[in-house]
Coordinates of C-alpha atoms and ligand atoms in Angstrom, one line a residue:
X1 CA 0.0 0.0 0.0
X2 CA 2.0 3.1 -1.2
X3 CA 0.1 6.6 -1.5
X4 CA 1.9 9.6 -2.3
X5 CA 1.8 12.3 -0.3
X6 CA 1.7 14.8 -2.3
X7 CA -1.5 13.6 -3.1
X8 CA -3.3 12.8 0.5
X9 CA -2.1 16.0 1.7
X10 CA -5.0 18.7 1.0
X11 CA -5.6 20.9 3.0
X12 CA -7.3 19.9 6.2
X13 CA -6.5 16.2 5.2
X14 CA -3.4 15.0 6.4
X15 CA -4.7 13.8 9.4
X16 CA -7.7 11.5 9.0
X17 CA -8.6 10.2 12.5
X18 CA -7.2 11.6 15.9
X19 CA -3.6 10.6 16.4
X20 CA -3.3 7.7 17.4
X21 CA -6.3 6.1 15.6
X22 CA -7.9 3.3 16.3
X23 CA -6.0 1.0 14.4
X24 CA -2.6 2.2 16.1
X25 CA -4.5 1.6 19.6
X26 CA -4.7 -1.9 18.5
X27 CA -1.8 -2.4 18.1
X28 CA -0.5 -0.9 21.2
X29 CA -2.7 -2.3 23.4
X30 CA -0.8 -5.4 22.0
X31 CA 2.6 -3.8 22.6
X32 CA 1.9 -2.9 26.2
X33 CA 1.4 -6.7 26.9
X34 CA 4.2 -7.7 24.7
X35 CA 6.8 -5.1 24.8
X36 CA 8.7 -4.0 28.4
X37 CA 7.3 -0.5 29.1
X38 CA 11.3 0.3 29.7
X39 CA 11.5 0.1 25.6
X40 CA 9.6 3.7 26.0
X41 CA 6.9 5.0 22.8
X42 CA 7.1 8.4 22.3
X43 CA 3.8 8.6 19.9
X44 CA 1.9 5.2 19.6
X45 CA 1.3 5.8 16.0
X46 CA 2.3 2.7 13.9
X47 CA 3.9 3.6 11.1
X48 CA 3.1 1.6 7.8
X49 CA 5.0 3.6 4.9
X50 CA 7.2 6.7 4.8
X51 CA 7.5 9.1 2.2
X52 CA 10.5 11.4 2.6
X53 CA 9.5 14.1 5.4
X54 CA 6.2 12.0 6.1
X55 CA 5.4 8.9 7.8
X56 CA 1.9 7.0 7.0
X57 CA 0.7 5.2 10.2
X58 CA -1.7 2.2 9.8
X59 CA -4.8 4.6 10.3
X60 CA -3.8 6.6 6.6
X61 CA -2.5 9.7 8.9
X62 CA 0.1 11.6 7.4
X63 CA 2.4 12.5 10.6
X64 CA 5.5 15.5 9.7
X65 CA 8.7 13.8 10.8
X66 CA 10.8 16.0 12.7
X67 CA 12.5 13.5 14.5
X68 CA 14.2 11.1 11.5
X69 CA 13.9 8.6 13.9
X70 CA 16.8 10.2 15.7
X71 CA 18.7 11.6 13.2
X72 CA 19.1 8.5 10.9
X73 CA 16.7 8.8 7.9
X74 CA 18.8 12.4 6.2
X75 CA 18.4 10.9 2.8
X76 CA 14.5 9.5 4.0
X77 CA 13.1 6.3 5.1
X78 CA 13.6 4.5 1.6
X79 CA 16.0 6.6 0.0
X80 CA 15.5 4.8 -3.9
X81 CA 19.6 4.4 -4.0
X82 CA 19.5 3.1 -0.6
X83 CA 16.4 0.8 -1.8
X84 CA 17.6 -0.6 -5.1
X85 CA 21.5 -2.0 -3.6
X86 CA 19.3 -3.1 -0.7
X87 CA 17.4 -5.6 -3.0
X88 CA 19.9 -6.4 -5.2
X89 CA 22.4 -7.5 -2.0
X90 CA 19.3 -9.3 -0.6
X91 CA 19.3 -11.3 -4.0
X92 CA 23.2 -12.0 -3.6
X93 CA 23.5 -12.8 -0.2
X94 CA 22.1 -11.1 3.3
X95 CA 25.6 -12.5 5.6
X96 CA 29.0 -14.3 5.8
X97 CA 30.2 -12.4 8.5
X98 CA 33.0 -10.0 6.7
X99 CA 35.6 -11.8 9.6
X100 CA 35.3 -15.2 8.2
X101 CA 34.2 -14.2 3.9
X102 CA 34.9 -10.8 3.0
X103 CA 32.9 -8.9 0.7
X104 CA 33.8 -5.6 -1.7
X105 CA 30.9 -3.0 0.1
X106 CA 32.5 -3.3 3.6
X107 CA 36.1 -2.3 2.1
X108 CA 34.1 0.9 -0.1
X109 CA 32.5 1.9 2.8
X110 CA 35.5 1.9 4.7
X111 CA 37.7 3.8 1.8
X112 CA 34.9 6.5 1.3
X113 CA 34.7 7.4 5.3
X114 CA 38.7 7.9 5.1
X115 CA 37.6 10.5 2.1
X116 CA 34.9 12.5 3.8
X117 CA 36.4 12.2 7.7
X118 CA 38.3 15.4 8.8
X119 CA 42.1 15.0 7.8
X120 CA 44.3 13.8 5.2
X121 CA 46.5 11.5 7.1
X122 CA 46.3 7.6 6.6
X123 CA 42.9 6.5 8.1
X124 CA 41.5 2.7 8.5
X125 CA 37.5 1.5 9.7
X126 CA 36.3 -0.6 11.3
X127 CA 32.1 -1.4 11.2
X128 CA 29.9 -2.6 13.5
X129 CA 26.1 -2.1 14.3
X130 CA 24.9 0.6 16.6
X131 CA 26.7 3.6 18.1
X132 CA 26.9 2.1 21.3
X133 CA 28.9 -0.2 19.8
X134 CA 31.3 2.1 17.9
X135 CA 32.0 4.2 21.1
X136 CA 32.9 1.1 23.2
X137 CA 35.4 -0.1 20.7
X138 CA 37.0 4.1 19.8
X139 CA 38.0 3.6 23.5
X140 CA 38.8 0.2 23.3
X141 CA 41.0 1.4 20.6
X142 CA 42.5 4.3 22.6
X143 CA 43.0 2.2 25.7
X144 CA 45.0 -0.4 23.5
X145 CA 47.4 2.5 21.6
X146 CA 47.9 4.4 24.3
X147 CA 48.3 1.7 27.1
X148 CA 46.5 4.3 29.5
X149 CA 43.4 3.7 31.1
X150 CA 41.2 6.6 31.7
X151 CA 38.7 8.7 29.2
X152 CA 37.2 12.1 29.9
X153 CA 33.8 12.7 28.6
X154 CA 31.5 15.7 29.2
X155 CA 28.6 17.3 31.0
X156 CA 25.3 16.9 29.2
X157 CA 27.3 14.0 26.8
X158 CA 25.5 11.0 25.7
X159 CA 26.8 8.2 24.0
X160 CA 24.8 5.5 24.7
X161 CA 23.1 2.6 27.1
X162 CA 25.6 -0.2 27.1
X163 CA 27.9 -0.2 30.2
X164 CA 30.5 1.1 29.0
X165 CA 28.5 4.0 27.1
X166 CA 25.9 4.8 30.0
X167 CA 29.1 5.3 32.4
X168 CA 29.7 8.1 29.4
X169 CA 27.0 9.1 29.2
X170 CA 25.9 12.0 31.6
X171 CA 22.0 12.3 32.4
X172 CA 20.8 9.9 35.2
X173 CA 17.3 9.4 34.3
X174 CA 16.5 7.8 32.0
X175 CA 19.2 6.6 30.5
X176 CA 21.7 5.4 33.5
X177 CA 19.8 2.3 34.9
X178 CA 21.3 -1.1 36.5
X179 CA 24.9 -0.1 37.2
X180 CA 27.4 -0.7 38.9
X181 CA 29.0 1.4 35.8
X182 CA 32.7 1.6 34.2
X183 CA 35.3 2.6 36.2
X184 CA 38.0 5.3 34.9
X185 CA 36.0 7.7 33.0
X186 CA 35.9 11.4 34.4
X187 CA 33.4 14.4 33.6
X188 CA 34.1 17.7 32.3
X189 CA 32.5 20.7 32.6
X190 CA 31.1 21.2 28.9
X191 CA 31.9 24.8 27.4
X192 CA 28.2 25.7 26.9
X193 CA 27.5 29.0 26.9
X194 CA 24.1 29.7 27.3
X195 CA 24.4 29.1 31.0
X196 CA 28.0 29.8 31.6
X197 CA 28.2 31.3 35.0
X198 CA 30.7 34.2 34.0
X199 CA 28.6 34.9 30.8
X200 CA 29.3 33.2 27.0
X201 CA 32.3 35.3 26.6
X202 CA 34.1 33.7 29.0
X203 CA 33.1 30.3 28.4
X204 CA 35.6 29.0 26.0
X205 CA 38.2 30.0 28.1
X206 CA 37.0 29.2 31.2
X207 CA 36.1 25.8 30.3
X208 CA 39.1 24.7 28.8
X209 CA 41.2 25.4 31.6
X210 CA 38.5 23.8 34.2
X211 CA 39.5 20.8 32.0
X212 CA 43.2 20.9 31.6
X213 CA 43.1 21.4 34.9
X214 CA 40.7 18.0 35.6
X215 CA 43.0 15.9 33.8
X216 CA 46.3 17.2 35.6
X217 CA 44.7 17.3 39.0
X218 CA 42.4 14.6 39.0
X219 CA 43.1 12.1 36.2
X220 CA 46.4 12.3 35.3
X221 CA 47.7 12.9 32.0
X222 CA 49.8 9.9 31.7
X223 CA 46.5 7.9 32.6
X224 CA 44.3 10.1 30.1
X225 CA 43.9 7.7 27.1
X226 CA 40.8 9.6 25.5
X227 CA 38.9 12.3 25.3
X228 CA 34.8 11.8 23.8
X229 CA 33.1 14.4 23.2
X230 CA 30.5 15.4 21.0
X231 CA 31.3 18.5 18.7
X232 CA 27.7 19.5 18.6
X233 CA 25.6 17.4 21.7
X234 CA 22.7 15.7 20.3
X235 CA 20.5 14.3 23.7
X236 CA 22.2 17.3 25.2
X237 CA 19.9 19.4 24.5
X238 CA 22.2 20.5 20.5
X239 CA 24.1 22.6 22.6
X240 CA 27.0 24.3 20.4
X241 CA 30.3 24.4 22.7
X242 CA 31.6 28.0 22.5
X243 CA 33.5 28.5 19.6
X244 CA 37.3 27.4 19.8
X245 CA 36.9 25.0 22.8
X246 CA 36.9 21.7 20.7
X247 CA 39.7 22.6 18.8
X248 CA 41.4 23.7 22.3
X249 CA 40.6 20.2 23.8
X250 CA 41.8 18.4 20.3
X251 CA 44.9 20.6 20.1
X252 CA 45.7 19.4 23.6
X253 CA 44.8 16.4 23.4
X254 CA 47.3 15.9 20.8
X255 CA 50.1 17.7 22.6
X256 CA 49.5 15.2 25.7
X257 CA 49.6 11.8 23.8
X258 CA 45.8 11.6 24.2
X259 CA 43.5 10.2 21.7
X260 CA 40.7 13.1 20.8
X261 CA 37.2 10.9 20.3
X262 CA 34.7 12.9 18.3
X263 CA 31.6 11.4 18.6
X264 CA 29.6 12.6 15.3
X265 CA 26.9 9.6 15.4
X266 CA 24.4 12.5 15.6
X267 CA 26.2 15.5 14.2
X268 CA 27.9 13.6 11.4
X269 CA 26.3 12.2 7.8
X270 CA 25.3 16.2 6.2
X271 CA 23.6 16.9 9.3
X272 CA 25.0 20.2 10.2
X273 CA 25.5 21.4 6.6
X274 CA 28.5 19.5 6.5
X275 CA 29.6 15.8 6.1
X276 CA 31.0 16.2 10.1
X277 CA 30.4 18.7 12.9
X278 CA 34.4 18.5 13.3
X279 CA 34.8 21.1 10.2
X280 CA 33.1 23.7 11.5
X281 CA 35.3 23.8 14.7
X282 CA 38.0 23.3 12.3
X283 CA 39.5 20.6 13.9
X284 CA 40.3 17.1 13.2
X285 CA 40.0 14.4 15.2
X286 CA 42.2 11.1 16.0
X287 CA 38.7 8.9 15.6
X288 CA 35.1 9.6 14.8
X289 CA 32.6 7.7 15.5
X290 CA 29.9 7.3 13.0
X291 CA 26.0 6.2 13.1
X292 CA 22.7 7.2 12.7
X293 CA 22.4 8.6 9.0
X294 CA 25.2 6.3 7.5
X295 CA 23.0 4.0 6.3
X296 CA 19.8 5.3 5.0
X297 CA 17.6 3.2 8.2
X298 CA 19.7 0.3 8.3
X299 CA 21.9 -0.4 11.3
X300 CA 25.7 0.2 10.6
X301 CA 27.7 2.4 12.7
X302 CA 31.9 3.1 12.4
X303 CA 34.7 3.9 13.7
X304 CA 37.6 5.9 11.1
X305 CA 40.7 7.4 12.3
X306 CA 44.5 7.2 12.2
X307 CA 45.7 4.1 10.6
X308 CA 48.3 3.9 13.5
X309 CA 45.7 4.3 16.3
X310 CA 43.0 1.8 14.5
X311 CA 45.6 -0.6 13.8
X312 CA 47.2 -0.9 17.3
X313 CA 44.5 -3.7 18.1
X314 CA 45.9 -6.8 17.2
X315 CA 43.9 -9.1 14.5
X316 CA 41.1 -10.6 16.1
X317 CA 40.7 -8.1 18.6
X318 CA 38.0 -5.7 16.6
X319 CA 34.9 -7.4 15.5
X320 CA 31.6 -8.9 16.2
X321 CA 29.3 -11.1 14.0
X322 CA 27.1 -9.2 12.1
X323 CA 29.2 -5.6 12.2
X324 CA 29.5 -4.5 8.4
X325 CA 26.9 -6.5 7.5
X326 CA 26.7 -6.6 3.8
X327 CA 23.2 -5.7 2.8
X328 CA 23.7 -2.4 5.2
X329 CA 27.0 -2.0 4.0
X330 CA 24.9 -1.6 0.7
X331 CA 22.7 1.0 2.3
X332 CA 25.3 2.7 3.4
X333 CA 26.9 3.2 -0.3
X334 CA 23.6 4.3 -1.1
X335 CA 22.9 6.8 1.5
X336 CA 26.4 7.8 1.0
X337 CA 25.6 8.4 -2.8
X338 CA 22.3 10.3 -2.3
X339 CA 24.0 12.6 0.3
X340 CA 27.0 13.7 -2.3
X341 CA 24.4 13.4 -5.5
X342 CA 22.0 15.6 -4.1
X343 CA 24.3 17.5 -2.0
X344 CA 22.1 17.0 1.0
X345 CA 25.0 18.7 2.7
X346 CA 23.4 22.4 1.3
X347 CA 20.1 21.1 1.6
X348 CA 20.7 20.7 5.3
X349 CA 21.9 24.5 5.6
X350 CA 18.6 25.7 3.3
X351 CA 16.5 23.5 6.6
X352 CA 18.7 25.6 9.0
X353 CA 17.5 28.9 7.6
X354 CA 14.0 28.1 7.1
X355 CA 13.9 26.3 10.4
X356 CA 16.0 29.8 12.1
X357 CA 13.9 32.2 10.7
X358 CA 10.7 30.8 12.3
X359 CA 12.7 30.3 15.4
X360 CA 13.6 33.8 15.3
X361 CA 9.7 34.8 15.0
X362 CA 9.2 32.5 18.2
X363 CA 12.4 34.2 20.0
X364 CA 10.8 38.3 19.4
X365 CA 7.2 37.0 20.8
X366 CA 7.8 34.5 23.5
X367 CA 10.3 35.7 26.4
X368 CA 10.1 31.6 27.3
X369 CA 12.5 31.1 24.6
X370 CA 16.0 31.5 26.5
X371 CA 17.6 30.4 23.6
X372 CA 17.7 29.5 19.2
X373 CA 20.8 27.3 18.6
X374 CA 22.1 24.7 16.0
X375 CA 23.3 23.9 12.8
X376 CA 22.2 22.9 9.5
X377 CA 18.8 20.7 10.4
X378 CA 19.6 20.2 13.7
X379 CA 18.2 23.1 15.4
X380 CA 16.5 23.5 19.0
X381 CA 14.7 26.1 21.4
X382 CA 16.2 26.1 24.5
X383 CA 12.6 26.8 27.4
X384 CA 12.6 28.8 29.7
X385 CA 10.8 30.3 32.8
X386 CA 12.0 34.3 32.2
X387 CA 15.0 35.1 30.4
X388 CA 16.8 36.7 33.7
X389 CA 16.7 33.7 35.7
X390 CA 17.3 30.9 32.9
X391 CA 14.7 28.6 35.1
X392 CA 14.3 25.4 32.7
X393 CA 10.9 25.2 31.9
X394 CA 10.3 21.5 31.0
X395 CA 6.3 21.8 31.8
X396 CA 6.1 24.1 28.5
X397 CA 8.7 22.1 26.6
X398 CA 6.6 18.6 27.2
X399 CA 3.0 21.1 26.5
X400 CA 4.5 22.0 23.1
X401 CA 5.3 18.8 22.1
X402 CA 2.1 17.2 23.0
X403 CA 0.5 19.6 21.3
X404 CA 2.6 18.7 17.8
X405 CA 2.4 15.2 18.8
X406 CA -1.9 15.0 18.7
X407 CA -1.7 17.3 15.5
X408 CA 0.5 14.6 13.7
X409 CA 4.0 16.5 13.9
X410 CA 6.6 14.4 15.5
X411 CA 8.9 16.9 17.6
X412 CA 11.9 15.6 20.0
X413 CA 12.5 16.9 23.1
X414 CA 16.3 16.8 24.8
X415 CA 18.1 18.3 27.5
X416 CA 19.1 17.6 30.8
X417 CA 16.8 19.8 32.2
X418 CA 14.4 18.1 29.9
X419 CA 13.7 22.0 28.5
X420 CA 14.8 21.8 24.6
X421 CA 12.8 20.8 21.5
X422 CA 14.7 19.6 19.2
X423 CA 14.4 19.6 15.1
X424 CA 15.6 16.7 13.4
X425 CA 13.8 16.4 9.9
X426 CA 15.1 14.6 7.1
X427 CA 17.8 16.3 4.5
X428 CA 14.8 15.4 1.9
X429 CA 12.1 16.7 3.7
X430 CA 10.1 19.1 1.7
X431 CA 9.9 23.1 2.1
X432 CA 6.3 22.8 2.4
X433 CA 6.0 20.0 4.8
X434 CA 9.0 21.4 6.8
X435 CA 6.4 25.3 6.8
X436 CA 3.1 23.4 7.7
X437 CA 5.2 21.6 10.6
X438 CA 6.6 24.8 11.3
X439 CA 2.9 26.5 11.5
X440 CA 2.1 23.9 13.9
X441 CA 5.3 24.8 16.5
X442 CA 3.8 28.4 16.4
X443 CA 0.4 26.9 16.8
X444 CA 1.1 25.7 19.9
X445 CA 3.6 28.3 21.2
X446 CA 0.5 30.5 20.7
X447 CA -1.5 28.5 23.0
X448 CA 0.4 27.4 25.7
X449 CA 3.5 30.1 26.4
Ligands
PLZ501 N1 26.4 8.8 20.5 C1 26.1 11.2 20.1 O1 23.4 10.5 19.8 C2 22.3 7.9 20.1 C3 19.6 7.7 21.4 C4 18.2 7.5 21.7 P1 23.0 4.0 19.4 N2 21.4 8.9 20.3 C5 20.0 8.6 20.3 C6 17.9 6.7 22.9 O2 17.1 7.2 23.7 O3 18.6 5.7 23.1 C7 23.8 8.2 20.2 C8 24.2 9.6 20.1 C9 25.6 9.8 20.2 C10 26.0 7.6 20.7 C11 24.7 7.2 20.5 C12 24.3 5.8 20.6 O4 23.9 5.3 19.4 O5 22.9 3.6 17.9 O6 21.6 4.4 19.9 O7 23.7 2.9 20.2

């Protein structure tokens, strides 16, 4: 059952039952005795076909996607490139595991992420199948080439819900459940300047000597084998580190024999208005890890950086059954080829002006928004209370979303004050779908702030 949107969507008929209709009840009445309720469900709409910027749930409602699923689906949810090497690997064969029978798409993938990373020096890649998994193996690797032990990430970081990753990760609830957690990972004040004690000017500054002074003082630099961060935080709240502290913490990094980790499963893939986040802070890093977007919906994640770093691990020691599995190896070329074809790169920096410029609108008439921030299509509204006191205001945030939510657009929320909504629509979303969203935001900041 395929309908294209372009044709369901008149005006007033988009949506053609409340949200979630009565077939998506169904189905989640189902789930609730089926499914953990720990596996959360942000908007029990089931989704049955996706065009681009629009997802078809079971009912025939048209929902805006604002979300991508998380940032994955920048070249959309069956991205024809993405489709058509999809089938035709499905016809050749769907696994050998690339350990035991290699196969040509996991070695292309690998050369064209040494291309499009930050840097010109001899890179390798490894692949494997969720970010999780690419963030516990980029330390893994930095533990093993450096023969130190301990990794600094940052406040408001998030970098996933394995062991290893939720010790990494900063927010408590609810990611950070059923530790005991990691041992040897620090925290570091984050250089964000929205609420920077001494004001944004200072931030910079003032947060990269808080951290050189965490690692001599409380980690040791000979023990420091990494540093993660995220050059633009996604769960965060998209908060953009004051200008020059990244490449401060890379620069250093490098002058102290410490791996620098940029963590661009979010922030990477076009999603700024560049391939990584990295560029924009002008910096390059010793390994990025990749996810999300890579592969056009399918699970493949990576890990590319300095051939003499990556190849410290002995053989045998990187790996994992199905990671660079073939058929989304195959996606990944095709997402890959759709993001350069249609230079999704600029398409992501027309979504960042469209999305600003209504942002803006919101900023002049509501004093609740403390904050506009982001890059390329992954943009946010920082809540809150008044703008003196910077009081997070999460009961408006979670308001504004329910509001999109019933009217069919699917808005994030983020933050560790649980105050941002976040923009995450697909590179190949439409303008028109992307304004009508839009209208619906300034809907519901008209009702409820
Ligand atoms: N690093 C920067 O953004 C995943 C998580 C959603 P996985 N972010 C979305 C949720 O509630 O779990 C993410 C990320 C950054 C690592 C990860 C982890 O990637 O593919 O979810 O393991």
């Amino acid at each position: 059952m395929s309908v294209n949107a372009e044709d369901v969507l008149k005006p007033g008929g988009r949506l053609v039952t409340q949200v979630p209709g009565p077939k998506s009840l169904e189905l989640d009445a189902r789930r609730k005795s089926a499914v953990p309720r720990g596996v959360g469900v942000l908007l029990p709409a089931y989704a049955e076909v996706g065009h681009d910027g629009l997802i078809e749930d079971v009912d025939g409602n048209l929902l805006i996607d604002f979300a991508s699923g998380v940032a994955v689906t920048a070249v959309g949810s069956r991205a024809p490139r993405v489709v058509a090497r999809v089938r035709d690997q499905l016809e050749r064969f769907t696994h050998t595991a690339f350990f035991v029978t290699p196969y040509e798409s996991y070695v292309q993938v690998a050369e064209e992420l040494a291309e499009l990373t930050p840097g010109d020096h001899e890179k390798r890649t490894a692949l494997f199948n969720s970010g999780a998994e690419a963030v516990e193996n980029a330390i893994k690797i930095a533990r093993v080439a450096t023969g130190r032990r301990s990794v600094i990430a940052f406040d408001h970081a998030f970098h996933g819900r394995t062991n290893l990753t939720m010790a990494l990760t900063a927010k408590t609830t609810p990611y950070k459940t059923g530790g005991p957690f990691a041992g040897d990972i620090f925290r570091a004040q984050m250089a964000y300047p929205y609420r920077w004690a001494t004001g944004a000017d200072q931030c910079a500054d003032e947060a990269f000597s808080a951290f050189v002074s965490l690692v001599s003082k409380q980690v040791g630099v000979d023990n420091a084998a990494a540093v993660i961060l995220e050059p633009i935080q996604g769960e965060g709240g998209f908060i953009v580190p004051a200008p020059g502290f990244v490449k401060r913490v890379a620069a250093w990094c490098r002058e102290n024999g410490v791996v620098f980790i940029a963590d661009e499963i979010q922030s990477g893939m076009c999603r700024t208005g560049d391939w990584f986040a990295s560029e924009f802070e002008d910096t390059v890093p010793d390994l990025v890890t990749i996810g999300k977007g890579l592969a056009g919906g399918l699970p493949l994640s990576a890990v590319t950086g300095r051939a003499e770093l990556m190849d410290a691990v002995a053989p045998g020691g990187l790996g994992g059954t199905y990671g660079g599995n073939p058929i989304a190896c195959e996606a990944a070329l095709g997402a890959l080829e759709t993001m350069r074809e249609d230079d999704l790169c600029s398409r992501a920096r027309a979504v960042e002006k469209i999305m600003r410029d209504r942002f803006r609108e919101f900023e002049a008439a509501y004093d609740q928004v403390g904050e506009v921030r982001g890059r390329g299509a992954m943009m946010a509204l920082e809540l809150v209370k008044d703008r003196d006191t910077k009081t997070p205001d999460a009961e408006l945030t979670a308001k504004i979303q329910r509001h999109c939510l019933d009217a069919g657009v699917v808005v994030l929320t983020a933050g560790t004050f649980d105050n941002v909504l976040r923009f995450l629509p697909p590179l190949v979303i439409s303008d028109d779908h992307l304004a009508e969203g839009l209208d619906i935001v300034a809907e519901a900041f008209a009702k409820h702030a």
